[in-house]
Amino acid sequence: MSTNEWPLWEVFIRSKQGLNHKHVGSLRAPDSAMALQNARDVYTRRSEGISIWVVQSALITASDPSDSEAYFEPADSKVYRHPTFYDLPDGIEHM
Amino acid sequence: METLTQEKLAEKFQAKIDADIKIEPNDWMPDTYRKTLIRQISQHAHSEIVGMLPEGNWITRAPSLRRKAVLLAKVQDEAGHGLYLYSATETLGISREETIDDLHSGKVKYSSIFNYPTLSWADMGAIGWLVDGAAIMNQVALCRTSYGPYARAMVKICKEESFHQRQGYEIMTTLMNGTEAQREMAQDALNRFWWPALMMFGPSDAESKHTEQSMRWRIKRFTNDELRQSFVDATVPQAELIGLKIPDPNLKWNEAKGHYDFGAIDWDEFWQVVNGNGPCNKERIEARVKAKEEGAWVREAAMAYAKKHKS
């Protein structure tokens, strides 16, 4: 890879007021200002967003897929964390 | 933690695919799966980018402001689609520059349809209607492909492309409702683009060397011949409705099969064009190489500016 290649950016878009920014894809750009500009052109041509975040991909720390069992399985056995685990007497409809 | 052997990993990988669980960039995958996807997705990306050229040819000569705005939007979409797909290719560990250089050196192909010239305004109609129509047939199936980034790009592309086919059909309809000369122009465009459009689905199943493995990996969900048949079945009534005649004397509805029968495709022509001898192969690649070389100073200047302004 040539050292002069533009860095990679991850693009997050808030589609409307009240919703989270959501990852929509990535692009290459020399700096944050152009990353934003390019993100607008590449990812919001049909009013998909009202706000954009761009983050350099190299700055993201991600969990390793090979660790996913150790990371996420412990939650699977804890069904008591969900309301449906509990018995309610007849007559109680909303709780 | 026990270390998994290659065989065990391959087994787990296939099990995931069989269960329709998507494969994501950092997941383990067989080398051949990675290589096949790099080839397939980059080929798709290149087709979007090269596909801008035949239509770009008519932007300045669009017959009205409405048509010009539509054509600009369509060509801009193709650029966007190329970018989604280049990003997806990069997640497989190949650099964007290498991907693009592989196009320029001829190592990786693009859809052979874009090696045909766009001689009249009606070709904008034929391309939108037939070429985008054929592409959509293929891409709708690929929304369920096993590789996550590719599938997500396809979903976005399909959503955006639905207008591409309609605008093309609208151009054809308008011409067919016009003067005798306009009707002839539309028929001539169909005559030139019909067979190349059928070739877009690739070699027949018997000749397609990648199909079997790709189906098992679910990076292909239907075979070339299945998709081609769906395209013919969908398109023939659209042609008839506006008075266009499909240029195939052997085309006829087969009641028993519930499909159209159609004539033999000239595979010699297909391979000639794929292998570089189509009417515009040289011109297309030259245009791409020129864009890369003549734009180099802009990319370098932008990078130098960014470095200088980094605190």
mmCIF file of C-alpha atoms in Angstrom:
data_model
loop_
_atom_site.group_PDB
_atom_site.id
_atom_site.type_symbol
_atom_site.label_atom_id
_atom_site.label_comp_id
_atom_site.label_asym_id
_atom_site.label_seq_id
_atom_site.Cartn_x
_atom_site.Cartn_y
_atom_site.Cartn_z
ATOM 1 C CA MET A 1 0.000 0.000 0.000
ATOM 2 C CA SER A 2 1.451 3.352 -0.929
ATOM 3 C CA THR A 3 1.956 5.696 2.027
ATOM 4 C CA ASN A 4 0.179 8.436 0.149
ATOM 5 C CA GLU A 5 -3.148 6.593 0.101
ATOM 6 C CA TRP A 6 -5.903 8.618 1.731
ATOM 7 C CA PRO A 7 -6.932 7.280 5.148
ATOM 8 C CA LEU A 8 -10.126 5.290 5.596
ATOM 9 C CA TRP A 9 -13.058 6.820 7.482
ATOM 10 C CA GLU A 10 -16.155 5.195 8.962
ATOM 11 C CA VAL A 11 -19.373 7.104 8.370
ATOM 12 C CA PHE A 12 -22.257 7.373 10.868
ATOM 13 C CA ILE A 13 -25.529 9.051 10.020
ATOM 14 C CA ARG A 14 -28.430 10.288 12.120
ATOM 15 C CA SER A 15 -31.416 9.787 9.871
ATOM 16 C CA LYS A 16 -33.722 12.025 11.886
ATOM 17 C CA GLN A 17 -33.965 13.940 15.105
ATOM 18 C CA GLY A 18 -34.372 11.546 18.021
ATOM 19 C CA LEU A 19 -32.466 8.606 16.512
ATOM 20 C CA ASN A 20 -28.877 7.448 17.044
ATOM 21 C CA HIS A 21 -26.130 7.955 14.534
ATOM 22 C CA LYS A 22 -25.807 4.625 12.770
ATOM 23 C CA HIS A 23 -22.881 3.166 10.854
ATOM 24 C CA VAL A 24 -23.595 3.247 7.121
ATOM 25 C CA GLY A 25 -20.245 2.493 5.496
ATOM 26 C CA SER A 26 -16.802 3.867 4.899
ATOM 27 C CA LEU A 27 -14.862 6.016 2.460
ATOM 28 C CA ARG A 28 -11.411 7.424 1.845
ATOM 29 C CA ALA A 29 -10.551 11.086 2.305
ATOM 30 C CA PRO A 30 -7.415 13.092 3.080
ATOM 31 C CA ASP A 31 -8.847 14.887 6.121
ATOM 32 C CA SER A 32 -11.961 15.187 8.261
ATOM 33 C CA ALA A 33 -13.425 18.108 6.325
ATOM 34 C CA MET A 34 -13.266 16.244 3.040
ATOM 35 C CA ALA A 35 -14.440 13.042 4.710
ATOM 36 C CA LEU A 36 -17.598 14.890 5.812
ATOM 37 C CA GLN A 37 -18.086 16.398 2.371
ATOM 38 C CA ASN A 38 -17.613 13.043 0.646
ATOM 39 C CA ALA A 39 -19.895 11.328 3.153
ATOM 40 C CA ARG A 40 -22.607 13.809 2.279
ATOM 41 C CA ASP A 41 -22.236 13.035 -1.427
ATOM 42 C CA VAL A 42 -21.850 9.268 -1.086
ATOM 43 C CA TYR A 43 -24.311 8.447 1.702
ATOM 44 C CA THR A 44 -27.025 11.136 1.772
ATOM 45 C CA ARG A 45 -28.112 11.645 -1.825
ATOM 46 C CA ARG A 46 -31.704 10.824 -0.923
ATOM 47 C CA SER A 47 -32.232 12.701 2.340
ATOM 48 C CA GLU A 48 -30.945 9.792 4.417
ATOM 49 C CA GLY A 49 -29.564 12.047 7.113
ATOM 50 C CA ILE A 50 -29.587 15.271 9.059
ATOM 51 C CA SER A 51 -26.229 14.776 10.785
ATOM 52 C CA ILE A 52 -23.006 12.957 9.927
ATOM 53 C CA TRP A 53 -20.098 11.713 12.025
ATOM 54 C CA VAL A 54 -16.870 10.558 10.440
ATOM 55 C CA VAL A 55 -14.211 8.680 12.407
ATOM 56 C CA GLN A 56 -10.874 7.483 11.125
ATOM 57 C CA SER A 57 -11.121 3.705 10.933
ATOM 58 C CA ALA A 58 -7.642 3.313 12.407
ATOM 59 C CA LEU A 59 -8.859 4.915 15.655
ATOM 60 C CA ILE A 60 -11.534 2.295 16.297
ATOM 61 C CA THR A 61 -10.820 -0.498 18.759
ATOM 62 C CA ALA A 62 -12.916 -3.547 17.968
ATOM 63 C CA SER A 63 -13.545 -6.821 19.785
ATOM 64 C CA ASP A 64 -12.008 -9.875 18.185
ATOM 65 C CA PRO A 65 -14.515 -12.312 16.623
ATOM 66 C CA SER A 66 -12.523 -15.244 18.063
ATOM 67 C CA ASP A 67 -13.220 -13.866 21.557
ATOM 68 C CA SER A 68 -16.929 -13.609 20.960
ATOM 69 C CA GLU A 69 -17.825 -16.729 22.961
ATOM 70 C CA ALA A 70 -15.918 -15.592 26.037
ATOM 71 C CA TYR A 71 -17.303 -12.101 25.639
ATOM 72 C CA PHE A 72 -20.935 -12.656 24.917
ATOM 73 C CA GLU A 73 -21.948 -16.133 25.997
ATOM 74 C CA PRO A 74 -22.130 -15.359 29.730
ATOM 75 C CA ALA A 75 -25.145 -13.138 29.011
ATOM 76 C CA ASP A 76 -26.998 -15.947 27.231
ATOM 77 C CA SER A 77 -27.506 -17.991 30.411
ATOM 78 C CA LYS A 78 -28.897 -15.113 32.456
ATOM 79 C CA VAL A 79 -32.499 -15.319 31.405
ATOM 80 C CA TYR A 80 -33.541 -13.775 34.745
ATOM 81 C CA ARG A 81 -32.438 -10.449 33.343
ATOM 82 C CA HIS A 82 -35.545 -10.444 31.144
ATOM 83 C CA PRO A 83 -39.069 -9.740 32.431
ATOM 84 C CA THR A 84 -40.500 -12.846 30.743
ATOM 85 C CA PHE A 85 -38.537 -15.015 33.214
ATOM 86 C CA TYR A 86 -40.938 -14.175 36.048
ATOM 87 C CA ASP A 87 -44.289 -15.771 36.850
ATOM 88 C CA LEU A 88 -47.149 -13.467 37.594
ATOM 89 C CA PRO A 89 -50.424 -14.526 39.234
ATOM 90 C CA ASP A 90 -53.557 -14.487 37.071
ATOM 91 C CA GLY A 91 -55.247 -11.155 37.127
ATOM 92 C CA ILE A 92 -52.101 -9.105 36.656
ATOM 93 C CA GLU A 93 -52.054 -8.099 33.030
ATOM 94 C CA HIS A 94 -49.683 -5.195 32.773
ATOM 95 C CA MET A 95 -46.484 -5.095 34.816
ATOM 96 C CA MET B 1 -8.104 -22.222 24.359
ATOM 97 C CA GLU B 2 -7.958 -25.083 21.916
ATOM 98 C CA THR B 3 -6.536 -24.124 18.548
ATOM 99 C CA LEU B 4 -8.767 -25.106 15.704
ATOM 100 C CA THR B 5 -7.357 -26.905 12.697
ATOM 101 C CA GLN B 6 -8.000 -25.512 9.228
ATOM 102 C CA GLU B 7 -10.465 -28.312 8.573
ATOM 103 C CA LYS B 8 -12.437 -27.579 11.712
ATOM 104 C CA LEU B 9 -12.516 -23.883 10.826
ATOM 105 C CA ALA B 10 -13.695 -24.639 7.313
ATOM 106 C CA GLU B 11 -16.430 -26.869 8.704
ATOM 107 C CA LYS B 12 -17.636 -24.185 11.119
ATOM 108 C CA PHE B 13 -17.506 -21.646 8.306
ATOM 109 C CA GLN B 14 -19.693 -23.737 5.986
ATOM 110 C CA ALA B 15 -22.108 -24.450 8.856
ATOM 111 C CA LYS B 16 -22.532 -20.713 9.401
ATOM 112 C CA ILE B 17 -23.233 -20.199 5.711
ATOM 113 C CA ASP B 18 -25.718 -23.071 5.640
ATOM 114 C CA ALA B 19 -27.527 -21.450 8.572
ATOM 115 C CA ASP B 20 -27.599 -18.149 6.619
ATOM 116 C CA ILE B 21 -25.382 -16.420 9.169
ATOM 117 C CA LYS B 22 -23.458 -13.613 7.468
ATOM 118 C CA ILE B 23 -19.676 -13.651 7.310
ATOM 119 C CA GLU B 24 -18.088 -10.406 8.524
ATOM 120 C CA PRO B 25 -14.661 -8.966 7.645
ATOM 121 C CA ASN B 26 -12.684 -10.196 10.666
ATOM 122 C CA ASP B 27 -14.238 -13.674 10.731
ATOM 123 C CA TRP B 28 -12.180 -16.622 9.599
ATOM 124 C CA MET B 29 -12.810 -17.498 5.944
ATOM 125 C CA PRO B 30 -11.135 -19.849 3.473
ATOM 126 C CA ASP B 31 -8.572 -18.173 1.258
ATOM 127 C CA THR B 32 -10.470 -19.161 -1.860
ATOM 128 C CA TYR B 33 -13.680 -17.569 -0.522
ATOM 129 C CA ARG B 34 -11.753 -14.352 0.088
ATOM 130 C CA LYS B 35 -10.159 -14.433 -3.371
ATOM 131 C CA THR B 36 -13.406 -15.226 -5.159
ATOM 132 C CA LEU B 37 -15.151 -12.375 -3.366
ATOM 133 C CA ILE B 38 -12.358 -9.916 -4.135
ATOM 134 C CA ARG B 39 -12.718 -10.852 -7.793
ATOM 135 C CA GLN B 40 -16.515 -10.690 -7.782
ATOM 136 C CA ILE B 41 -16.974 -7.490 -5.765
ATOM 137 C CA SER B 42 -14.159 -5.574 -7.467
ATOM 138 C CA GLN B 43 -15.496 -6.632 -10.865
ATOM 139 C CA HIS B 44 -18.856 -5.297 -9.772
ATOM 140 C CA ALA B 45 -17.289 -2.023 -8.532
ATOM 141 C CA HIS B 46 -15.399 -1.574 -11.796
ATOM 142 C CA SER B 47 -18.619 -2.134 -13.744
ATOM 143 C CA GLU B 48 -20.283 0.715 -11.847
ATOM 144 C CA ILE B 49 -17.376 3.044 -12.545
ATOM 145 C CA VAL B 50 -16.797 2.099 -16.189
ATOM 146 C CA GLY B 51 -20.582 2.134 -16.620
ATOM 147 C CA MET B 52 -20.521 5.892 -16.047
ATOM 148 C CA LEU B 53 -18.687 6.399 -19.340
ATOM 149 C CA PRO B 54 -21.271 5.366 -21.967
ATOM 150 C CA GLU B 55 -23.975 7.407 -20.221
ATOM 151 C CA GLY B 56 -21.713 10.316 -19.356
ATOM 152 C CA ASN B 57 -21.315 10.581 -23.114
ATOM 153 C CA TRP B 58 -24.895 11.909 -23.412
ATOM 154 C CA ILE B 59 -25.193 14.263 -20.432
ATOM 155 C CA THR B 60 -24.342 17.378 -22.421
ATOM 156 C CA ARG B 61 -26.733 16.372 -25.196
ATOM 157 C CA ALA B 62 -29.756 15.302 -23.170
ATOM 158 C CA PRO B 63 -32.892 16.538 -24.966
ATOM 159 C CA SER B 64 -34.335 18.486 -22.024
ATOM 160 C CA LEU B 65 -33.350 19.835 -18.642
ATOM 161 C CA ARG B 66 -35.467 17.153 -16.975
ATOM 162 C CA ARG B 67 -33.659 14.374 -18.829
ATOM 163 C CA LYS B 68 -30.308 15.973 -18.078
ATOM 164 C CA ALA B 69 -30.999 16.220 -14.338
ATOM 165 C CA VAL B 70 -32.134 12.584 -14.303
ATOM 166 C CA LEU B 71 -29.107 11.352 -16.236
ATOM 167 C CA LEU B 72 -26.743 13.307 -13.988
ATOM 168 C CA ALA B 73 -28.380 11.807 -10.903
ATOM 169 C CA LYS B 74 -28.120 8.330 -12.383
ATOM 170 C CA VAL B 75 -24.448 8.663 -13.293
ATOM 171 C CA GLN B 76 -23.748 10.121 -9.848
ATOM 172 C CA ASP B 77 -25.461 7.076 -8.328
ATOM 173 C CA GLU B 78 -23.163 4.786 -10.319
ATOM 174 C CA ALA B 79 -20.172 6.592 -8.822
ATOM 175 C CA GLY B 80 -21.649 6.111 -5.355
ATOM 176 C CA HIS B 81 -22.281 2.428 -6.037
ATOM 177 C CA GLY B 82 -18.706 1.999 -7.181
ATOM 178 C CA LEU B 83 -17.540 3.571 -3.924
ATOM 179 C CA TYR B 84 -19.737 1.338 -1.721
ATOM 180 C CA LEU B 85 -18.336 -1.669 -3.533
ATOM 181 C CA TYR B 86 -14.697 -0.555 -3.404
ATOM 182 C CA SER B 87 -15.129 -0.143 0.368
ATOM 183 C CA ALA B 88 -16.582 -3.647 0.590
ATOM 184 C CA THR B 89 -13.636 -4.993 -1.431
ATOM 185 C CA GLU B 90 -11.197 -3.311 0.923
ATOM 186 C CA THR B 91 -12.671 -5.121 3.940
ATOM 187 C CA LEU B 92 -11.235 -8.293 2.400
ATOM 188 C CA GLY B 93 -7.691 -7.004 2.816
ATOM 189 C CA ILE B 94 -6.814 -5.662 -0.630
ATOM 190 C CA SER B 95 -5.944 -1.967 -1.001
ATOM 191 C CA ARG B 96 -8.092 0.279 -3.127
ATOM 192 C CA GLU B 97 -5.146 1.273 -5.267
ATOM 193 C CA GLU B 98 -4.275 -2.347 -6.044
ATOM 194 C CA THR B 99 -7.915 -3.023 -6.895
ATOM 195 C CA ILE B 100 -7.991 -0.136 -9.332
ATOM 196 C CA ASP B 101 -4.633 -1.034 -10.848
ATOM 197 C CA ASP B 102 -5.953 -4.546 -11.483
ATOM 198 C CA LEU B 103 -8.693 -2.997 -13.617
ATOM 199 C CA HIS B 104 -6.237 -0.879 -15.539
ATOM 200 C CA SER B 105 -3.866 -3.774 -16.216
ATOM 201 C CA GLY B 106 -6.749 -5.913 -17.445
ATOM 202 C CA LYS B 107 -6.260 -8.493 -14.686
ATOM 203 C CA VAL B 108 -9.816 -7.909 -13.454
ATOM 204 C CA LYS B 109 -12.731 -7.369 -15.831
ATOM 205 C CA TYR B 110 -15.901 -5.331 -15.737
ATOM 206 C CA SER B 111 -19.268 -6.041 -17.279
ATOM 207 C CA SER B 112 -18.731 -6.483 -21.021
ATOM 208 C CA ILE B 113 -21.899 -4.511 -21.829
ATOM 209 C CA PHE B 114 -20.012 -1.251 -21.297
ATOM 210 C CA ASN B 115 -17.750 -2.021 -24.215
ATOM 211 C CA TYR B 116 -20.570 -1.185 -26.603
ATOM 212 C CA PRO B 117 -20.888 2.408 -27.831
ATOM 213 C CA THR B 118 -23.861 4.692 -27.113
ATOM 214 C CA LEU B 119 -24.706 5.989 -30.570
ATOM 215 C CA SER B 120 -28.037 7.729 -30.038
ATOM 216 C CA TRP B 121 -30.155 9.243 -27.275
ATOM 217 C CA ALA B 122 -32.346 6.138 -27.386
ATOM 218 C CA ASP B 123 -29.365 4.190 -26.060
ATOM 219 C CA MET B 124 -29.886 5.989 -22.729
ATOM 220 C CA GLY B 125 -33.347 4.456 -22.719
ATOM 221 C CA ALA B 126 -32.108 1.014 -23.701
ATOM 222 C CA ILE B 127 -29.339 1.061 -21.104
ATOM 223 C CA GLY B 128 -31.564 2.145 -18.238
ATOM 224 C CA TRP B 129 -34.305 -0.286 -19.164
ATOM 225 C CA LEU B 130 -32.227 -3.328 -20.192
ATOM 226 C CA VAL B 131 -28.788 -2.949 -18.648
ATOM 227 C CA ASP B 132 -29.963 -1.661 -15.291
ATOM 228 C CA GLY B 133 -32.872 -4.091 -15.496
ATOM 229 C CA ALA B 134 -30.463 -6.995 -15.930
ATOM 230 C CA ALA B 135 -28.179 -5.642 -13.212
ATOM 231 C CA ILE B 136 -31.109 -5.342 -10.789
ATOM 232 C CA MET B 137 -32.107 -8.965 -11.482
ATOM 233 C CA ASN B 138 -28.638 -10.004 -10.393
ATOM 234 C CA GLN B 139 -28.344 -7.545 -7.531
ATOM 235 C CA VAL B 140 -31.664 -8.303 -5.878
ATOM 236 C CA ALA B 141 -30.458 -11.895 -5.548
ATOM 237 C CA LEU B 142 -27.168 -10.659 -4.109
ATOM 238 C CA CYS B 143 -28.865 -8.770 -1.271
ATOM 239 C CA ARG B 144 -28.893 -12.181 0.426
ATOM 240 C CA THR B 145 -25.276 -13.007 -0.332
ATOM 241 C CA SER B 146 -23.259 -14.507 2.536
ATOM 242 C CA TYR B 147 -20.650 -11.763 2.922
ATOM 243 C CA GLY B 148 -22.049 -9.007 5.167
ATOM 244 C CA PRO B 149 -20.426 -5.892 3.646
ATOM 245 C CA TYR B 150 -21.336 -7.032 0.118
ATOM 246 C CA ALA B 151 -24.934 -7.784 1.082
ATOM 247 C CA ARG B 152 -25.321 -4.409 2.784
ATOM 248 C CA ALA B 153 -23.903 -2.588 -0.236
ATOM 249 C CA MET B 154 -26.319 -4.493 -2.477
ATOM 250 C CA VAL B 155 -29.333 -3.524 -0.376
ATOM 251 C CA LYS B 156 -28.421 0.134 -0.695
ATOM 252 C CA ILE B 157 -27.695 -0.170 -4.403
ATOM 253 C CA CYS B 158 -30.965 -1.963 -5.164
ATOM 254 C CA LYS B 159 -32.937 0.711 -3.349
ATOM 255 C CA GLU B 160 -31.296 3.422 -5.407
ATOM 256 C CA GLU B 161 -31.378 1.628 -8.732
ATOM 257 C CA SER B 162 -35.077 1.134 -8.955
ATOM 258 C CA PHE B 163 -35.384 4.563 -10.559
ATOM 259 C CA HIS B 164 -32.642 3.778 -13.078
ATOM 260 C CA GLN B 165 -34.652 1.159 -14.874
ATOM 261 C CA ARG B 166 -37.848 3.203 -14.810
ATOM 262 C CA GLN B 167 -36.232 6.303 -16.256
ATOM 263 C CA GLY B 168 -34.844 4.182 -19.113
ATOM 264 C CA TYR B 169 -38.203 2.611 -19.843
ATOM 265 C CA GLU B 170 -39.785 6.045 -19.710
ATOM 266 C CA ILE B 171 -37.344 7.278 -22.376
ATOM 267 C CA MET B 172 -38.255 4.284 -24.575
ATOM 268 C CA THR B 173 -41.973 4.846 -24.006
ATOM 269 C CA THR B 174 -41.708 8.522 -24.892
ATOM 270 C CA LEU B 175 -39.807 7.722 -28.089
ATOM 271 C CA MET B 176 -42.341 5.029 -29.039
ATOM 272 C CA ASN B 177 -45.110 7.603 -28.644
ATOM 273 C CA GLY B 178 -43.203 10.033 -30.851
ATOM 274 C CA THR B 179 -42.487 10.357 -34.562
ATOM 275 C CA GLU B 180 -41.626 7.539 -36.941
ATOM 276 C CA ALA B 181 -37.943 8.518 -36.708
ATOM 277 C CA GLN B 182 -38.082 8.388 -32.910
ATOM 278 C CA ARG B 183 -39.696 4.947 -32.956
ATOM 279 C CA GLU B 184 -36.984 3.741 -35.297
ATOM 280 C CA MET B 185 -34.343 5.147 -33.002
ATOM 281 C CA ALA B 186 -35.802 3.252 -30.035
ATOM 282 C CA GLN B 187 -36.082 0.001 -32.019
ATOM 283 C CA ASP B 188 -32.508 0.378 -33.237
ATOM 284 C CA ALA B 189 -31.249 0.833 -29.663
ATOM 285 C CA LEU B 190 -33.122 -2.296 -28.576
ATOM 286 C CA ASN B 191 -31.708 -4.207 -31.539
ATOM 287 C CA ARG B 192 -28.164 -3.328 -30.534
ATOM 288 C CA PHE B 193 -28.520 -3.803 -26.764
ATOM 289 C CA TRP B 194 -30.792 -6.849 -26.484
ATOM 290 C CA TRP B 195 -28.195 -9.575 -27.010
ATOM 291 C CA PRO B 196 -25.411 -7.866 -25.078
ATOM 292 C CA ALA B 197 -27.911 -7.442 -22.206
ATOM 293 C CA LEU B 198 -28.612 -11.198 -22.214
ATOM 294 C CA MET B 199 -24.856 -11.809 -22.166
ATOM 295 C CA MET B 200 -24.563 -9.740 -18.985
ATOM 296 C CA PHE B 201 -25.619 -12.765 -16.954
ATOM 297 C CA GLY B 202 -22.430 -14.524 -17.981
ATOM 298 C CA PRO B 203 -21.729 -17.886 -19.613
ATOM 299 C CA SER B 204 -24.373 -20.608 -19.575
ATOM 300 C CA ASP B 205 -24.457 -22.788 -16.463
ATOM 301 C CA ALA B 206 -22.728 -25.631 -18.305
ATOM 302 C CA GLU B 207 -19.777 -23.342 -19.071
ATOM 303 C CA SER B 208 -19.645 -21.341 -15.862
ATOM 304 C CA LYS B 209 -16.637 -22.519 -13.902
ATOM 305 C CA HIS B 210 -17.372 -20.677 -10.659
ATOM 306 C CA THR B 211 -21.082 -21.341 -10.260
ATOM 307 C CA GLU B 212 -21.091 -24.524 -8.200
ATOM 308 C CA GLN B 213 -18.680 -23.364 -5.508
ATOM 309 C CA SER B 214 -20.205 -19.897 -5.434
ATOM 310 C CA MET B 215 -23.672 -21.338 -4.886
ATOM 311 C CA ARG B 216 -22.352 -23.452 -1.997
ATOM 312 C CA TRP B 217 -20.812 -20.343 -0.447
ATOM 313 C CA ARG B 218 -23.991 -18.393 -1.121
ATOM 314 C CA ILE B 219 -22.110 -15.606 -2.834
ATOM 315 C CA LYS B 220 -24.317 -16.435 -5.766
ATOM 316 C CA ARG B 221 -27.957 -17.300 -5.084
ATOM 317 C CA PHE B 222 -29.187 -18.139 -8.583
ATOM 318 C CA THR B 223 -27.357 -19.484 -11.620
ATOM 319 C CA ASN B 224 -26.613 -17.378 -14.706
ATOM 320 C CA ASP B 225 -29.238 -19.169 -16.791
ATOM 321 C CA GLU B 226 -31.913 -18.834 -14.108
ATOM 322 C CA LEU B 227 -31.361 -15.092 -13.877
ATOM 323 C CA ARG B 228 -31.246 -14.720 -17.668
ATOM 324 C CA GLN B 229 -34.572 -16.532 -17.988
ATOM 325 C CA SER B 230 -36.172 -14.300 -15.336
ATOM 326 C CA PHE B 231 -34.927 -11.265 -17.206
ATOM 327 C CA VAL B 232 -36.357 -12.417 -20.542
ATOM 328 C CA ASP B 233 -39.680 -13.308 -18.932
ATOM 329 C CA ALA B 234 -39.926 -9.907 -17.281
ATOM 330 C CA THR B 235 -38.740 -7.827 -20.238
ATOM 331 C CA VAL B 236 -40.582 -9.248 -23.259
ATOM 332 C CA PRO B 237 -44.042 -8.050 -22.123
ATOM 333 C CA GLN B 238 -42.572 -4.600 -21.387
ATOM 334 C CA ALA B 239 -41.278 -4.382 -24.969
ATOM 335 C CA GLU B 240 -44.590 -5.568 -26.423
ATOM 336 C CA LEU B 241 -46.586 -3.084 -24.377
ATOM 337 C CA ILE B 242 -44.906 -0.110 -26.024
ATOM 338 C CA GLY B 243 -44.670 -1.653 -29.488
ATOM 339 C CA LEU B 244 -41.010 -2.668 -29.558
ATOM 340 C CA LYS B 245 -39.989 -5.885 -31.240
ATOM 341 C CA ILE B 246 -37.408 -8.121 -29.543
ATOM 342 C CA PRO B 247 -34.769 -8.905 -32.203
ATOM 343 C CA ASP B 248 -34.996 -12.677 -31.836
ATOM 344 C CA PRO B 249 -36.945 -14.740 -34.412
ATOM 345 C CA ASN B 250 -36.883 -17.740 -32.052
ATOM 346 C CA LEU B 251 -38.473 -15.957 -29.153
ATOM 347 C CA LYS B 252 -41.804 -17.460 -28.175
ATOM 348 C CA TRP B 253 -43.883 -18.158 -25.116
ATOM 349 C CA ASN B 254 -43.661 -21.764 -23.946
ATOM 350 C CA GLU B 255 -46.965 -22.542 -22.275
ATOM 351 C CA ALA B 256 -45.788 -25.849 -20.794
ATOM 352 C CA LYS B 257 -42.720 -24.351 -19.144
ATOM 353 C CA GLY B 258 -44.343 -21.055 -18.252
ATOM 354 C CA HIS B 259 -41.310 -19.267 -19.674
ATOM 355 C CA TYR B 260 -40.204 -17.712 -22.933
ATOM 356 C CA ASP B 261 -37.970 -19.791 -25.191
ATOM 357 C CA PHE B 262 -35.315 -17.695 -26.842
ATOM 358 C CA GLY B 263 -32.640 -18.047 -29.505
ATOM 359 C CA ALA B 264 -29.016 -19.057 -29.028
ATOM 360 C CA ILE B 265 -26.613 -16.447 -27.711
ATOM 361 C CA ASP B 266 -23.528 -15.721 -29.796
ATOM 362 C CA TRP B 267 -20.931 -16.764 -27.235
ATOM 363 C CA ASP B 268 -18.078 -16.055 -29.631
ATOM 364 C CA GLU B 269 -19.044 -12.410 -29.541
ATOM 365 C CA PHE B 270 -19.262 -12.546 -25.742
ATOM 366 C CA TRP B 271 -15.748 -13.961 -25.361
ATOM 367 C CA GLN B 272 -14.343 -11.585 -27.978
ATOM 368 C CA VAL B 273 -15.659 -8.629 -25.989
ATOM 369 C CA VAL B 274 -14.635 -10.067 -22.603
ATOM 370 C CA ASN B 275 -11.135 -10.659 -23.914
ATOM 371 C CA GLY B 276 -10.653 -7.089 -25.009
ATOM 372 C CA ASN B 277 -11.887 -7.003 -28.592
ATOM 373 C CA GLY B 278 -15.208 -5.228 -28.181
ATOM 374 C CA PRO B 279 -15.892 -1.909 -29.914
ATOM 375 C CA CYS B 280 -14.893 0.259 -26.917
ATOM 376 C CA ASN B 281 -12.665 -1.837 -24.606
ATOM 377 C CA LYS B 282 -9.568 0.203 -25.342
ATOM 378 C CA GLU B 283 -11.320 3.543 -25.053
ATOM 379 C CA ARG B 284 -12.898 2.637 -21.688
ATOM 380 C CA ILE B 285 -9.665 1.579 -20.018
ATOM 381 C CA GLU B 286 -7.807 4.528 -21.492
ATOM 382 C CA ALA B 287 -10.389 6.870 -19.979
ATOM 383 C CA ARG B 288 -9.956 5.268 -16.542
ATOM 384 C CA VAL B 289 -6.166 5.321 -16.676
ATOM 385 C CA LYS B 290 -6.226 8.944 -17.800
ATOM 386 C CA ALA B 291 -8.543 9.870 -14.916
ATOM 387 C CA LYS B 292 -6.202 8.221 -12.426
ATOM 388 C CA GLU B 293 -3.027 9.712 -13.829
ATOM 389 C CA GLU B 294 -4.324 13.202 -14.448
ATOM 390 C CA GLY B 295 -6.015 13.323 -11.048
ATOM 391 C CA ALA B 296 -2.902 12.199 -9.184
ATOM 392 C CA TRP B 297 -1.668 15.704 -8.445
ATOM 393 C CA VAL B 298 -5.042 16.629 -6.917
ATOM 394 C CA ARG B 299 -4.977 13.620 -4.588
ATOM 395 C CA GLU B 300 -1.384 14.324 -3.629
ATOM 396 C CA ALA B 301 -2.054 18.005 -3.005
ATOM 397 C CA ALA B 302 -5.072 17.197 -0.815
ATOM 398 C CA MET B 303 -2.954 14.766 1.202
ATOM 399 C CA ALA B 304 -0.105 17.259 1.550
ATOM 400 C CA TYR B 305 -2.584 19.901 2.710
ATOM 401 C CA ALA B 306 -4.056 17.514 5.276
ATOM 402 C CA LYS B 307 -0.607 16.635 6.626
ATOM 403 C CA LYS B 308 0.395 20.273 6.886
ATOM 404 C CA HIS B 309 -2.749 21.200 8.794
ATOM 405 C CA LYS B 310 -2.555 18.317 11.255
ATOM 406 C CA SER B 311 -1.965 19.918 14.633
#
